[in-house]
mmCIF file of C-alpha atoms in Angstrom:
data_model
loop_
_atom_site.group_PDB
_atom_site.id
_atom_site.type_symbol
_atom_site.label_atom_id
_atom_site.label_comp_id
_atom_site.label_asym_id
_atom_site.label_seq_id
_atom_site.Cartn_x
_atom_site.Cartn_y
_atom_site.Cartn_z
ATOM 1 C CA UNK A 21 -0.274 -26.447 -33.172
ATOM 2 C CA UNK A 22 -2.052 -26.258 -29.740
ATOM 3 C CA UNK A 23 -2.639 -23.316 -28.243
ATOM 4 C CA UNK A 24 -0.940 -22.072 -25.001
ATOM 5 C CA UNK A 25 -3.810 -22.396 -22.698
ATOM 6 C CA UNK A 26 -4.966 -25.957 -24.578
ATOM 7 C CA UNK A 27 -1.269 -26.923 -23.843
ATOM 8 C CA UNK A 28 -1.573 -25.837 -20.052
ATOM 9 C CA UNK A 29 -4.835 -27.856 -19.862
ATOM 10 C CA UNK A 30 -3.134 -30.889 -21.221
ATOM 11 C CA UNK A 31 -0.236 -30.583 -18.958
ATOM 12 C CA UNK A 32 -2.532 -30.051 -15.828
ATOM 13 C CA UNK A 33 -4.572 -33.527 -17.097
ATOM 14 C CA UNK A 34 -1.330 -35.542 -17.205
ATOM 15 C CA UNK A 35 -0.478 -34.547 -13.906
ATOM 16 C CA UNK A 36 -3.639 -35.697 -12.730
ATOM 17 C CA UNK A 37 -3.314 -38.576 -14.412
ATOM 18 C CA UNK A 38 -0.073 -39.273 -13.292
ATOM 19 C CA UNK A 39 -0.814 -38.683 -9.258
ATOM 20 C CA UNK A 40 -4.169 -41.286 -10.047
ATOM 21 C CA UNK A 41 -1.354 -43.671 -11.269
ATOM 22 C CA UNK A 42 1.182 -43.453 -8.437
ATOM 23 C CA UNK A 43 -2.004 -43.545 -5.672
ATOM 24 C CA UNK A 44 -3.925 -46.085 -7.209
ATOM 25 C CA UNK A 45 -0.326 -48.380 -7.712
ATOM 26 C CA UNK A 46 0.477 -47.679 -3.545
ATOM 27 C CA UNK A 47 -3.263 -48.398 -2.966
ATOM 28 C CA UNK A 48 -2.922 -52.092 -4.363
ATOM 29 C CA UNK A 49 0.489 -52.666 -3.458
ATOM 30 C CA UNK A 50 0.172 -51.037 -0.045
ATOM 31 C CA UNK A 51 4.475 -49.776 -0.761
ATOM 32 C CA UNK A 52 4.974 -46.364 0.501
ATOM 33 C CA UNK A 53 6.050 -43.845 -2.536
ATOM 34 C CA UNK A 54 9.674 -44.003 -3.290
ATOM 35 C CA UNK A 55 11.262 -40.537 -2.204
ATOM 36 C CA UNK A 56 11.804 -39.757 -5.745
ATOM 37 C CA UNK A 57 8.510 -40.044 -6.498
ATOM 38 C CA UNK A 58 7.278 -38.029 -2.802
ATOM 39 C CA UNK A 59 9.293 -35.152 -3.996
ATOM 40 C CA UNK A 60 7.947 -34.715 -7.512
ATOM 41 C CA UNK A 61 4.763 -35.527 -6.778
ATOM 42 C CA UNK A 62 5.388 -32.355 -4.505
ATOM 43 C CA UNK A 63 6.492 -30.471 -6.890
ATOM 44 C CA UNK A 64 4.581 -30.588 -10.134
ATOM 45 C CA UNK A 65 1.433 -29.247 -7.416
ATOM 46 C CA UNK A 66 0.174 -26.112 -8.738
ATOM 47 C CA UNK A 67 -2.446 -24.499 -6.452
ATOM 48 C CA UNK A 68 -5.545 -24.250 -8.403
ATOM 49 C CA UNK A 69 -5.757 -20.340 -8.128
ATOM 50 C CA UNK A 70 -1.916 -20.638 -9.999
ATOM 51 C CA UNK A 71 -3.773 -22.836 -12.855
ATOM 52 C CA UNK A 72 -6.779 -20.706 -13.214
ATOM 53 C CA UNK A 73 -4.012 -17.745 -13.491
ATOM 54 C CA UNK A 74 -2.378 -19.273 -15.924
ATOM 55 C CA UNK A 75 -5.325 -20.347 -18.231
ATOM 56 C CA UNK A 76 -7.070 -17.298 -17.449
ATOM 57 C CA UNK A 77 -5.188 -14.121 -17.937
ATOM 58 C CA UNK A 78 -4.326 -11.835 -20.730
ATOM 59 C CA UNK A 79 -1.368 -9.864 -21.811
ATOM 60 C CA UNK A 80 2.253 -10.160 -23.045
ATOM 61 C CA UNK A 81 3.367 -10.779 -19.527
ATOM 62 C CA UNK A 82 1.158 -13.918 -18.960
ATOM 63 C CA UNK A 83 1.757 -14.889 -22.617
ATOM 64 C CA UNK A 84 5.571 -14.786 -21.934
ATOM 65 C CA UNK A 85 4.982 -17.123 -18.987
ATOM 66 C CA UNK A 86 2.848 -19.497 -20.397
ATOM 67 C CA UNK A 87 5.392 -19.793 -23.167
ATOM 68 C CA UNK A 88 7.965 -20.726 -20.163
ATOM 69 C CA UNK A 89 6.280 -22.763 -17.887
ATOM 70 C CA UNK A 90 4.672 -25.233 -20.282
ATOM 71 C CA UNK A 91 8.400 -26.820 -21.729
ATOM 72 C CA UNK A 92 9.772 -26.987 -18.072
ATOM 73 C CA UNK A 93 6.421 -28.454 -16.720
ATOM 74 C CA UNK A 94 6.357 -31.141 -19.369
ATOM 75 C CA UNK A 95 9.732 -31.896 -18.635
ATOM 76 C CA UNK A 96 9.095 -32.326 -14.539
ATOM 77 C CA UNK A 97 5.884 -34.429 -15.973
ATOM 78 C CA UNK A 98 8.286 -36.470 -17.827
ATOM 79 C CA UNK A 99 10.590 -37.067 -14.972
ATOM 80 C CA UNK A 100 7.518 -37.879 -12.457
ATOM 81 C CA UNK A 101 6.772 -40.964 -15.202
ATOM 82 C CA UNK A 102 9.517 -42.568 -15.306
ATOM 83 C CA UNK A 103 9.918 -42.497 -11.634
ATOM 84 C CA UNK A 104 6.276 -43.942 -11.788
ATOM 85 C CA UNK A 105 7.220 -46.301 -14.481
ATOM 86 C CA UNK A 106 10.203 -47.158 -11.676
ATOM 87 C CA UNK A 107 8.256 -47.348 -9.043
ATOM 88 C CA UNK A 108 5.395 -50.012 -10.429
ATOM 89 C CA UNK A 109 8.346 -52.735 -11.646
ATOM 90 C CA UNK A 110 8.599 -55.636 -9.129
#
């Protein structure tokens, strides 16, 4: 089993991958983003100071939110996809 941190690295790659996806799809296509994919593009950002936080710290407290953020971020990572996958059909 991953670690927290190597989990919070992974998610933080997908997103980037993800937003690469979406940008380099409009790019080509020259379509606006749908709205659905506007607003959780907007919000899966993290600030980087947030990531470096979360990768960073120590202690129970950080630990403990680590251990919530990661399920609910893969989750709004999940829904970003599909709206991607949405988005790139004809």
């Amino acid at each position: 089993m991953k670690s927290q941190r190597h989990r919070i690295t992974d998610l933080r790659t997908r997103r980037r991958e993800l937003q690469r996806r979406a940008a380099t799809y409009r790019a080509s296509k020259g379509t606006p983003y749908p709205v659905e994919v506007h607003l959780l593009l907007g919000q899966t950002y993290l600030d980087p100071a947030s990531w470096d936080a979360l990768l960073h710290s120590r202690g129970p407290a950080v630990a403990l939110r680590r251990a919530r953020f990661a399920p609910r971020y893969d989750q709004l990572l999940r829904r970003l996809e599909e709206a991607i996958t949405r988005y790139e059909r004809p």
